[in-house]
């Protein structure tokens, strides 16, 4: 449909990557944003354990680059090989748990 591609036995779309970028942005911010004005989604003790430097410096930029590339591909500005060339930067993290909180904290 021009809005997705299969790479390395994976399938991703622009909306899925946008969602991933939103989730990673949230985690890289320390999970401090909340759905209500009073309670954070991630408790403060868990936020201290988040690897935010790694997420912000390595993982999030890789996902953002892949999203930009896939968007350009979906608009006919790039070819599939361009998407395939960028995908390895997110491959170690794609469809895998990046952060699992220690529930015993």
N, CA, C and O atoms as a MOPAC input file, in Angstrom:
PM7 MOZYME 1SCF
protein

 N      0.80700 1    -1.20500 1     0.00000 1
 C      0.00000 1     0.00000 1     0.00000 1
 C      0.85100 1     1.27100 1     0.00000 1
 O      0.30100 1     2.37200 1     0.02500 1
 N      2.16500 1     1.14500 1    -0.02700 1
 C      3.02200 1     2.32200 1    -0.03200 1
 C      3.26500 1     2.90200 1     1.33900 1
 O      4.04900 1     3.83900 1     1.48900 1
 N      2.59800 1     2.35300 1     2.35000 1
 C      2.71400 1     2.89500 1     3.69600 1
 C      3.42200 1     1.94000 1     4.64400 1
 O      3.48800 1     2.19600 1     5.84600 1
 N      3.95300 1     0.84200 1     4.11500 1
 C      4.61700 1    -0.11700 1     4.97800 1
 C      5.64500 1    -0.89100 1     4.17700 1
 O      5.72100 1    -0.78200 1     2.95300 1
 N      6.42900 1    -1.67000 1     4.89200 1
 C      7.39900 1    -2.52800 1     4.22600 1
 C      7.72500 1    -3.70800 1     5.12600 1
 O      7.53700 1    -3.65100 1     6.34100 1
 N      8.20800 1    -4.76300 1     4.52200 1
 C      8.67800 1    -5.92700 1     5.25300 1
 C     10.19200 1    -5.94200 1     5.17300 1
 O     10.75900 1    -5.81000 1     4.08800 1
 N     10.84500 1    -6.09900 1     6.29900 1
 C     12.29700 1    -6.14200 1     6.35900 1
 C     12.69200 1    -7.15100 1     7.42300 1
 O     12.20400 1    -7.08600 1     8.55200 1
 N     13.56600 1    -8.07900 1     7.07800 1
 C     14.07500 1    -9.02700 1     8.06800 1
 C     12.94000 1    -9.72200 1     8.81900 1
 O     12.94300 1    -9.79600 1    10.04700 1
 N     11.97900 1   -10.22300 1     8.06300 1
 C     10.82700 1   -10.91700 1     8.64100 1
 C     10.01200 1   -10.05100 1     9.59000 1
 O      9.38200 1   -10.56200 1    10.51600 1
 N     10.02300 1    -8.76400 1     9.36800 1
 C      9.20700 1    -7.85700 1    10.16900 1
 C      8.30600 1    -7.06800 1     9.24200 1
 O      8.55900 1    -6.96900 1     8.04100 1
 N      7.28100 1    -6.52200 1     9.79800 1
 C      6.36800 1    -5.66200 1     9.04400 1
 C      6.14400 1    -4.42000 1     9.89100 1
 O      5.80500 1    -4.52400 1    11.07000 1
 N      6.32500 1    -3.27400 1     9.31400 1
 C      6.05200 1    -2.05800 1    10.05900 1
 C      5.40700 1    -1.03400 1     9.15700 1
 O      5.58700 1    -1.04700 1     7.93900 1
 N      4.65400 1    -0.15000 1     9.77500 1
 C      3.92700 1     0.89800 1     9.07600 1
 C      4.29700 1     2.23600 1     9.67500 1
 O      4.90000 1     2.30500 1    10.74600 1
 N      3.93400 1     3.30000 1     8.97800 1
 C      4.16700 1     4.64000 1     9.50800 1
 C      3.45300 1     4.81500 1    10.85100 1
 O      4.07500 1     5.29100 1    11.80100 1
 N      2.16300 1     4.44700 1    10.96600 1
 C      1.51400 1     4.59600 1    12.27500 1
 C      2.19600 1     3.79100 1    13.39100 1
 O      2.29900 1     4.27700 1    14.51800 1
 N      2.65900 1     2.57700 1    13.09700 1
 C      3.33000 1     1.77800 1    14.12200 1
 C      4.62200 1     2.45700 1    14.55300 1
 O      4.91200 1     2.53100 1    15.74800 1
 N      5.40200 1     2.95300 1    13.59600 1
 C      6.64400 1     3.63200 1    13.95500 1
 C      6.37900 1     4.93400 1    14.70600 1
 O      7.12000 1     5.27900 1    15.62600 1
 N      5.32600 1     5.66000 1    14.32100 1
 C      4.97000 1     6.87900 1    15.07400 1
 C      4.66200 1     6.52300 1    16.52900 1
 O      5.09200 1     7.21300 1    17.45300 1
 N      3.91700 1     5.44400 1    16.71400 1
 C      3.58600 1     5.00400 1    18.06900 1
 C      4.85600 1     4.62400 1    18.83600 1
 O      5.01800 1     4.99000 1    20.00000 1
 N      5.74700 1     3.89300 1    18.18000 1
 C      7.00700 1     3.51500 1    18.82600 1
 C      7.80100 1     4.75500 1    19.23000 1
 O      8.35000 1     4.81100 1    20.33000 1
 N      7.86300 1     5.75200 1    18.33900 1
 C      8.59700 1     6.98900 1    18.64500 1
 C      7.94000 1     7.70200 1    19.82800 1
 O      8.63800 1     8.21700 1    20.70200 1
 N      6.60700 1     7.73800 1    19.86300 1
 C      5.90800 1     8.35900 1    21.00300 1
 C      6.24900 1     7.64400 1    22.30500 1
 O      6.52000 1     8.29100 1    23.31700 1
 N      6.23800 1     6.31600 1    22.28400 1
 C      6.55400 1     5.54100 1    23.48100 1
 C      7.99700 1     5.77400 1    23.92400 1
 O      8.26300 1     5.96000 1    25.11200 1
 N      8.92500 1     5.76300 1    22.97200 1
 C     10.33300 1     5.97700 1    23.29800 1
 C     10.57200 1     7.39300 1    23.80500 1
 O     11.37400 1     7.59600 1    24.71700 1
 N      9.89300 1     8.36300 1    23.23100 1
 C     10.00000 1     9.74400 1    23.69500 1
 C      9.53800 1     9.84300 1    25.14200 1
 O     10.16400 1    10.51500 1    25.96100 1
 N      8.44100 1     9.16800 1    25.44400 1
 C      7.91600 1     9.14500 1    26.80900 1
 C      8.93400 1     8.53800 1    27.77100 1
 O      9.20800 1     9.10100 1    28.83100 1
 N      9.49000 1     7.38900 1    27.39700 1
 C     10.47100 1     6.73700 1    28.26200 1
 C     11.74800 1     7.56100 1    28.38800 1
 O     12.32000 1     7.66600 1    29.47300 1
 N     12.19600 1     8.14700 1    27.27400 1
 C     13.41400 1     8.96300 1    27.31000 1
 C     13.23900 1    10.20400 1    28.18200 1
 O     14.20900 1    10.74900 1    28.71000 1
 N     11.99600 1    10.63900 1    28.32500 1
 C     11.70100 1    11.77200 1    29.20400 1
 C     11.61700 1    11.32700 1    30.65800 1
 O     11.33100 1    12.13600 1    31.54000 1
 N     11.86000 1    10.06400 1    30.90600 1
 C     11.81500 1     9.54700 1    32.26900 1
 C     10.45400 1     9.06800 1    32.67600 1
 O     10.22100 1     8.78500 1    33.85100 1
 N      9.53000 1     8.96800 1    31.71200 1
 C      8.19800 1     8.47600 1    32.02200 1
 C      7.41800 1     9.39500 1    32.93300 1
 O      6.50000 1     8.95900 1    33.62800 1
 N      7.78200 1    10.68200 1    32.93200 1
 C      7.17000 1    11.59300 1    33.89200 1
 C      5.85100 1    12.18500 1    33.41700 1
 O      5.10700 1    12.75500 1    34.21500 1
 N      5.55500 1    12.05600 1    32.13900 1
 C      4.26600 1    12.57300 1    31.67200 1
 C      3.15000 1    11.66400 1    32.16700 1
 O      3.35000 1    10.45900 1    32.31500 1
 N      2.00000 1    12.22300 1    32.42000 1
 C      0.92000 1    11.39500 1    32.94000 1
 C     -0.37300 1    11.65400 1    32.19400 1
 O     -0.51800 1    12.65900 1    31.49900 1
 N     -1.30600 1    10.73400 1    32.34800 1
 C     -2.62900 1    10.90000 1    31.76300 1
 C     -3.49500 1    11.81300 1    32.62300 1
 O     -4.46400 1    12.39400 1    32.13500 1
 N     -3.15200 1    11.93900 1    33.88400 1
 C     -3.86500 1    12.86100 1    34.76100 1
 C     -2.86700 1    13.89500 1    35.25100 1
 O     -1.66600 1    13.76300 1    35.01600 1
 N     -3.34800 1    14.90000 1    35.91500 1
 C     -2.46600 1    15.93900 1    36.41500 1
 C     -1.83100 1    15.57000 1    37.74500 1
 O     -0.94200 1    16.27500 1    38.22100 1
 N     -2.27200 1    14.48100 1    38.34700 1
 C     -1.80300 1    14.18400 1    39.69500 1
 C     -0.87100 1    12.98700 1    39.81400 1
 O     -0.01200 1    12.97600 1    40.69600 1
 N     -1.01000 1    11.97100 1    38.95100 1
 C     -0.22700 1    10.75000 1    39.13800 1
 C      0.59200 1    10.42800 1    37.90000 1
 O      0.03900 1    10.30600 1    36.80700 1
 N      1.91000 1    10.28900 1    38.05700 1
 C      2.71700 1     9.88300 1    36.90400 1
 C      2.41200 1     8.44200 1    36.51700 1
 O      2.03200 1     7.62900 1    37.36000 1
 N      2.57900 1     8.13700 1    35.24800 1
 C      2.33100 1     6.78300 1    34.76000 1
 C      3.34700 1     5.81700 1    35.34900 1
 O      2.99300 1     4.70900 1    35.75000 1
 N      4.59800 1     6.22800 1    35.40100 1
 C      5.66700 1     5.38200 1    35.92300 1
 C      6.07700 1     5.94100 1    37.28800 1
 O      6.45200 1     7.11100 1    37.37000 1
 N      6.01900 1     5.15200 1    38.35100 1
 C      6.38900 1     5.64800 1    39.67900 1
 C      7.81000 1     6.21300 1    39.70100 1
 O      8.66400 1     5.79700 1    38.91700 1
 N      8.05000 1     7.14500 1    40.58600 1
 C      9.35300 1     7.82200 1    40.67600 1
 C     10.49800 1     6.83700 1    40.87500 1
 O     11.57100 1     7.02400 1    40.30200 1
 N     10.29500 1     5.79600 1    41.67000 1
 C     11.37500 1     4.82500 1    41.89400 1
 C     11.73400 1     4.09400 1    40.61100 1
 O     12.89700 1     3.74600 1    40.40400 1
 N     10.76000 1     3.85800 1    39.75300 1
 C     11.03700 1     3.20700 1    38.47100 1
 C     11.71700 1     4.18000 1    37.52800 1
 O     12.61900 1     3.79500 1    36.78400 1
 N     11.28900 1     5.45400 1    37.54900 1
 C     11.88500 1     6.45400 1    36.65600 1
 C     13.38100 1     6.56800 1    36.89400 1
 O     14.13900 1     6.77900 1    35.94700 1
 N     13.81900 1     6.43200 1    38.13700 1
 C     15.24900 1     6.52400 1    38.45200 1
 C     16.03900 1     5.41300 1    37.76400 1
 O     17.21600 1     5.59600 1    37.45400 1
 N     15.40900 1     4.27000 1    37.52300 1
 C     16.09500 1     3.12600 1    36.94200 1
 C     16.04500 1     3.10500 1    35.40700 1
 O     16.69300 1     2.26600 1    34.78200 1
 N     15.28800 1     4.01100 1    34.80600 1
 C     15.18200 1     4.00800 1    33.34900 1
 C     16.50800 1     4.38800 1    32.70800 1
 O     17.15900 1     5.33300 1    33.15600 1
 N     16.91900 1     3.67300 1    31.67200 1
 C     18.16400 1     4.00300 1    30.97100 1
 C     17.93800 1     5.13700 1    29.97700 1
 O     18.12600 1     4.95400 1    28.77400 1
 N     17.53400 1     6.30900 1    30.47200 1
 C     17.10500 1     7.38800 1    29.58700 1
 C     18.22800 1     7.91200 1    28.70100 1
 O     17.97300 1     8.32200 1    27.57000 1
 N     19.45800 1     7.90600 1    29.18800 1
 C     20.56000 1     8.37900 1    28.34900 1
 C     20.71200 1     7.52500 1    27.10400 1
 O     20.85600 1     8.04800 1    25.99900 1
 N     20.68000 1     6.21900 1    27.28100 1
 C     20.78600 1     5.27800 1    26.17200 1
 C     19.60400 1     5.40200 1    25.22600 1
 O     19.77600 1     5.40400 1    24.00700 1
 N     18.40600 1     5.50400 1    25.78300 1
 C     17.21800 1     5.63800 1    24.94200 1
 C     17.27500 1     6.92600 1    24.12800 1
 O     17.01500 1     6.91800 1    22.92500 1
 N     17.61600 1     8.03200 1    24.79000 1
 C     17.62900 1     9.32800 1    24.12000 1
 C     18.77100 1     9.45400 1    23.11600 1
 O     18.61000 1    10.08100 1    22.06900 1
 N     19.91800 1     8.86300 1    23.42800 1
 C     21.09900 1     9.03400 1    22.57800 1
 C     21.17100 1     8.04100 1    21.42700 1
 O     21.69400 1     8.37600 1    20.36400 1
 N     20.66100 1     6.83300 1    21.61100 1
 C     20.83200 1     5.80000 1    20.59200 1
 C     19.52400 1     5.29800 1    19.98000 1
 O     19.36200 1     5.29200 1    18.76000 1
 N     18.61100 1     4.88700 1    20.82400 1
 C     17.42500 1     4.20300 1    20.31900 1
 C     16.44400 1     5.17500 1    19.66300 1
 O     16.01500 1     4.94700 1    18.53200 1
 N     16.09200 1     6.23700 1    20.34600 1
 C     15.11600 1     7.18800 1    19.81100 1
 C     15.57000 1     7.80600 1    18.48500 1
 O     14.77100 1     7.83800 1    17.54900 1
 N     16.81200 1     8.29900 1    18.35200 1
 C     17.23000 1     8.84800 1    17.05700 1
 C     17.17300 1     7.82200 1    15.91800 1
 O     16.86200 1     8.17800 1    14.78100 1
 N     17.46900 1     6.56400 1    16.21600 1
 C     17.40400 1     5.52900 1    15.18800 1
 C     15.96200 1     5.32200 1    14.72200 1
 O     15.70400 1     5.20100 1    13.52400 1
 N     15.03500 1     5.28200 1    15.66000 1
 C     13.62300 1     5.14100 1    15.30000 1
 C     13.12000 1     6.36000 1    14.54000 1
 O     12.36700 1     6.22100 1    13.57700 1
 N     13.52500 1     7.54300 1    14.96000 1
 C     13.10300 1     8.76000 1    14.25600 1
 C     13.61800 1     8.76300 1    12.81900 1
 O     12.89500 1     9.16200 1    11.90600 1
 N     14.85200 1     8.32300 1    12.61000 1
 C     15.41500 1     8.25400 1    11.25900 1
 C     14.65600 1     7.24100 1    10.40400 1
 O     14.36700 1     7.50000 1     9.23600 1
 N     14.33600 1     6.09300 1    10.98800 1
 C     13.57100 1     5.09500 1    10.24600 1
 C     12.18400 1     5.62600 1     9.90600 1
 O     11.69700 1     5.41300 1     8.79600 1
 N     11.54700 1     6.31100 1    10.84100 1
 C     10.22900 1     6.88300 1    10.58200 1
 C     10.29600 1     7.89200 1     9.44000 1
 O      9.46100 1     7.85300 1     8.53700 1
 N     11.27300 1     8.79200 1     9.46500 1
 C     11.41900 1     9.78300 1     8.38100 1
 C     11.63600 1     9.07900 1     7.03300 1
 O     11.07000 1     9.48000 1     6.01600 1
 N     12.44800 1     8.04600 1     7.04100 1
 C     12.73900 1     7.32000 1     5.80800 1
 C     11.49300 1     6.60900 1     5.29500 1
 O     11.20900 1     6.64400 1     4.09800 1
 N     10.74900 1     5.96600 1     6.18800 1
 C      9.53400 1     5.26600 1     5.77400 1
 C      8.47500 1     6.25100 1     5.28900 1
 O      7.75500 1     5.96500 1     4.33200 1
 N      8.37500 1     7.40100 1     5.93600 1
 C      7.42100 1     8.41500 1     5.46300 1
 C      7.78600 1     8.87400 1     4.05000 1
 O      6.91200 1     9.01000 1     3.19300 1
 N      9.06300 1     9.10900 1     3.81300 1
 C      9.50300 1     9.51600 1     2.47100 1
 C      9.23000 1     8.40400 1     1.45900 1
 O      8.81400 1     8.67700 1     0.33200 1
 N      9.46100 1     7.16100 1     1.85500 1
 C      9.16700 1     6.02000 1     0.99100 1
 C      7.67500 1     5.96100 1     0.67200 1
 O      7.29100 1     5.72400 1    -0.47400 1
 N      6.83700 1     6.17600 1     1.68400 1
 C      5.39200 1     6.08600 1     1.47500 1
 C      4.87000 1     7.20300 1     0.57700 1
 O      3.79000 1     7.08200 1    -0.00100 1
 N      5.63900 1     8.29900 1     0.45900 1
 C      5.27100 1     9.39700 1    -0.44500 1
 C      5.95000 1     9.28100 1    -1.80600 1
 O      5.83600 1    10.17800 1    -2.64200 1
 N      6.65300 1     8.17700 1    -2.02500 1
 C      7.30900 1     7.95800 1    -3.30500 1
 C      8.61600 1     8.72000 1    -3.47600 1
 O      9.15000 1     8.79200 1    -4.58300 1
 N      9.14000 1     9.29300 1    -2.38900 1
 C     10.36500 1    10.08000 1    -2.46700 1
 C     11.62500 1     9.23600 1    -2.35500 1
 O     12.69300 1     9.65400 1    -2.80200 1
 N     11.51000 1     8.04900 1    -1.76000 1
 C     12.63500 1     7.12800 1    -1.61100 1
 C     12.20700 1     5.75100 1    -2.07800 1
 O     11.02500 1     5.49300 1    -2.30400 1
 N     13.18300 1     4.87500 1    -2.21700 1
 C     12.89000 1     3.50800 1    -2.62800 1
 C     12.97000 1     2.57900 1    -1.42600 1
 O     13.50900 1     2.93200 1    -0.37700 1
 N     12.41900 1     1.38000 1    -1.60600 1
 C     12.42000 1     0.39100 1    -0.52400 1
 C     13.83400 1     0.13300 1    -0.01500 1
 O     14.03100 1    -0.04600 1     1.18700 1
 N     14.80000 1     0.11300 1    -0.89200 1
 C     16.18300 1    -0.15700 1    -0.47100 1
 C     16.67900 1     0.89400 1     0.52200 1
 O     17.53500 1     0.60400 1     1.35800 1
 N     16.14100 1     2.11800 1     0.43200 1
 C     16.51800 1     3.15800 1     1.39000 1
 C     16.01400 1     2.82300 1     2.78500 1
 O     16.70600 1     3.04900 1     3.77700 1
 N     14.80400 1     2.28200 1     2.85200 1
 C     14.24100 1     1.85200 1     4.13600 1
 C     15.04800 1     0.67300 1     4.67700 1
 O     15.40000 1     0.63400 1     5.85600 1
 N     15.33000 1    -0.27300 1     3.80900 1
 C     16.09200 1    -1.45900 1     4.20700 1
 C     17.47600 1    -1.05300 1     4.73000 1
 O     17.99700 1    -1.68200 1     5.65100 1
 N     18.06200 1    -0.02200 1     4.15700 1
 C     19.39200 1     0.43300 1     4.59200 1
 C     19.36300 1     1.05100 1     5.98500 1
 O     20.35600 1     0.97600 1     6.70800 1
 N     18.25300 1     1.65500 1     6.37500 1
 C     18.14600 1     2.31000 1     7.67900 1
 C     17.70700 1     1.33000 1     8.76500 1
 O     18.04500 1     1.50500 1     9.93500 1
 N     16.96000 1     0.31200 1     8.38200 1
 C     16.38700 1    -0.60800 1     9.36800 1
 C     17.40100 1    -1.24000 1    10.32800 1
 O     17.07400 1    -1.39100 1    11.50500 1
 N     18.60500 1    -1.61600 1     9.90000 1
 C     19.53400 1    -2.25200 1    10.84000 1
 C     19.82700 1    -1.42900 1    12.09900 1
 O     20.21800 1    -1.99000 1    13.12200 1
 N     19.64500 1    -0.12400 1    12.03400 1
 C     19.89800 1     0.69600 1    13.22700 1
 C     18.86800 1     0.45600 1    14.32600 1
 O     19.15700 1     0.69900 1    15.49700 1
 N     17.67800 1    -0.01400 1    13.97500 1
 C     16.66000 1    -0.31800 1    14.99000 1
 C     16.44900 1    -1.81600 1    15.16600 1
 O     15.76500 1    -2.24300 1    16.09500 1
 N     17.02500 1    -2.60300 1    14.29100 1
 C     16.79200 1    -4.04500 1    14.31900 1
 C     17.02500 1    -4.69100 1    15.68400 1
 O     16.23800 1    -5.55300 1    16.07300 1
 N     18.06900 1    -4.31600 1    16.43200 1
 C     18.25800 1    -4.96700 1    17.73900 1
 C     17.11900 1    -4.70400 1    18.73600 1
 O     16.95300 1    -5.44800 1    19.70300 1
 N     16.34800 1    -3.65500 1    18.49700 1
 C     15.30300 1    -3.24700 1    19.44400 1
 C     13.89900 1    -3.47600 1    18.90900 1
 O     12.93800 1    -3.47600 1    19.67900 1
 N     13.76700 1    -3.66900 1    17.61300 1
 C     12.46100 1    -3.69600 1    16.97000 1
 C     11.64000 1    -4.88000 1    17.45700 1
 O     12.10600 1    -6.02000 1    17.44900 1
 N     10.41000 1    -4.59700 1    17.88300 1
 C      9.47200 1    -5.60600 1    18.39300 1
 C     10.02100 1    -6.36900 1    19.59200 1
 O      9.70700 1    -7.54200 1    19.79300 1
 N     10.83300 1    -5.69600 1    20.37200 1
 C     11.37700 1    -6.29300 1    21.59300 1
 C     11.11400 1    -5.35300 1    22.76900 1
 O     10.99800 1    -4.13900 1    22.60100 1
 N     11.02500 1    -5.92400 1    23.92600 1
 C     10.87100 1    -5.08800 1    25.12400 1
 C     12.15400 1    -4.30100 1    25.33100 1
 O     13.23700 1    -4.88000 1    25.41100 1
 N     12.03600 1    -3.00500 1    25.41700 1
 C     13.19900 1    -2.14700 1    25.63300 1
 C     13.34700 1    -1.82800 1    27.10800 1
 O     14.45600 1    -1.71000 1    27.62900 1
 N     12.22000 1    -1.69300 1    27.76200 1
 C     12.26000 1    -1.41200 1    29.20200 1
 C     11.22700 1    -2.26200 1    29.90800 1
 O     10.03900 1    -2.19400 1    29.59300 1
 N     11.66600 1    -3.05100 1    30.84600 1
 C     10.78200 1    -3.84400 1    31.69000 1
 C     11.08800 1    -3.43000 1    33.13700 1
 O     12.18200 1    -3.68700 1    33.64000 1
 N     10.13300 1    -2.79800 1    33.79400 1
 C     10.41900 1    -2.32000 1    35.15200 1
 C     10.62700 1    -3.46400 1    36.13000 1
 O     10.04400 1    -4.54100 1    36.00000 1
 N     11.45900 1    -3.20100 1    37.09100 1
 C     11.67900 1    -4.14300 1    38.19300 1
 C     10.52200 1    -3.93200 1    39.17100 1
 O     10.49900 1    -2.94000 1    39.90000 1
 N      9.58000 1    -4.84300 1    39.19000 1
 C      8.39400 1    -4.65500 1    40.01700 1
 C      8.65800 1    -4.83400 1    41.49800 1
 O      7.76900 1    -4.61100 1    42.31900 1
 N      9.86700 1    -5.23500 1    41.84700 1
 C     10.23000 1    -5.38900 1    43.24800 1
 C     10.86600 1    -4.12500 1    43.82300 1
 O     11.28800 1    -4.12100 1    44.97900 1
 N     10.94000 1    -3.06500 1    43.04000 1
 C     11.57000 1    -1.82500 1    43.49900 1
 C     10.70600 1    -1.13400 1    44.52600 1
 O     11.07500 1    -0.07200 1    45.02800 1

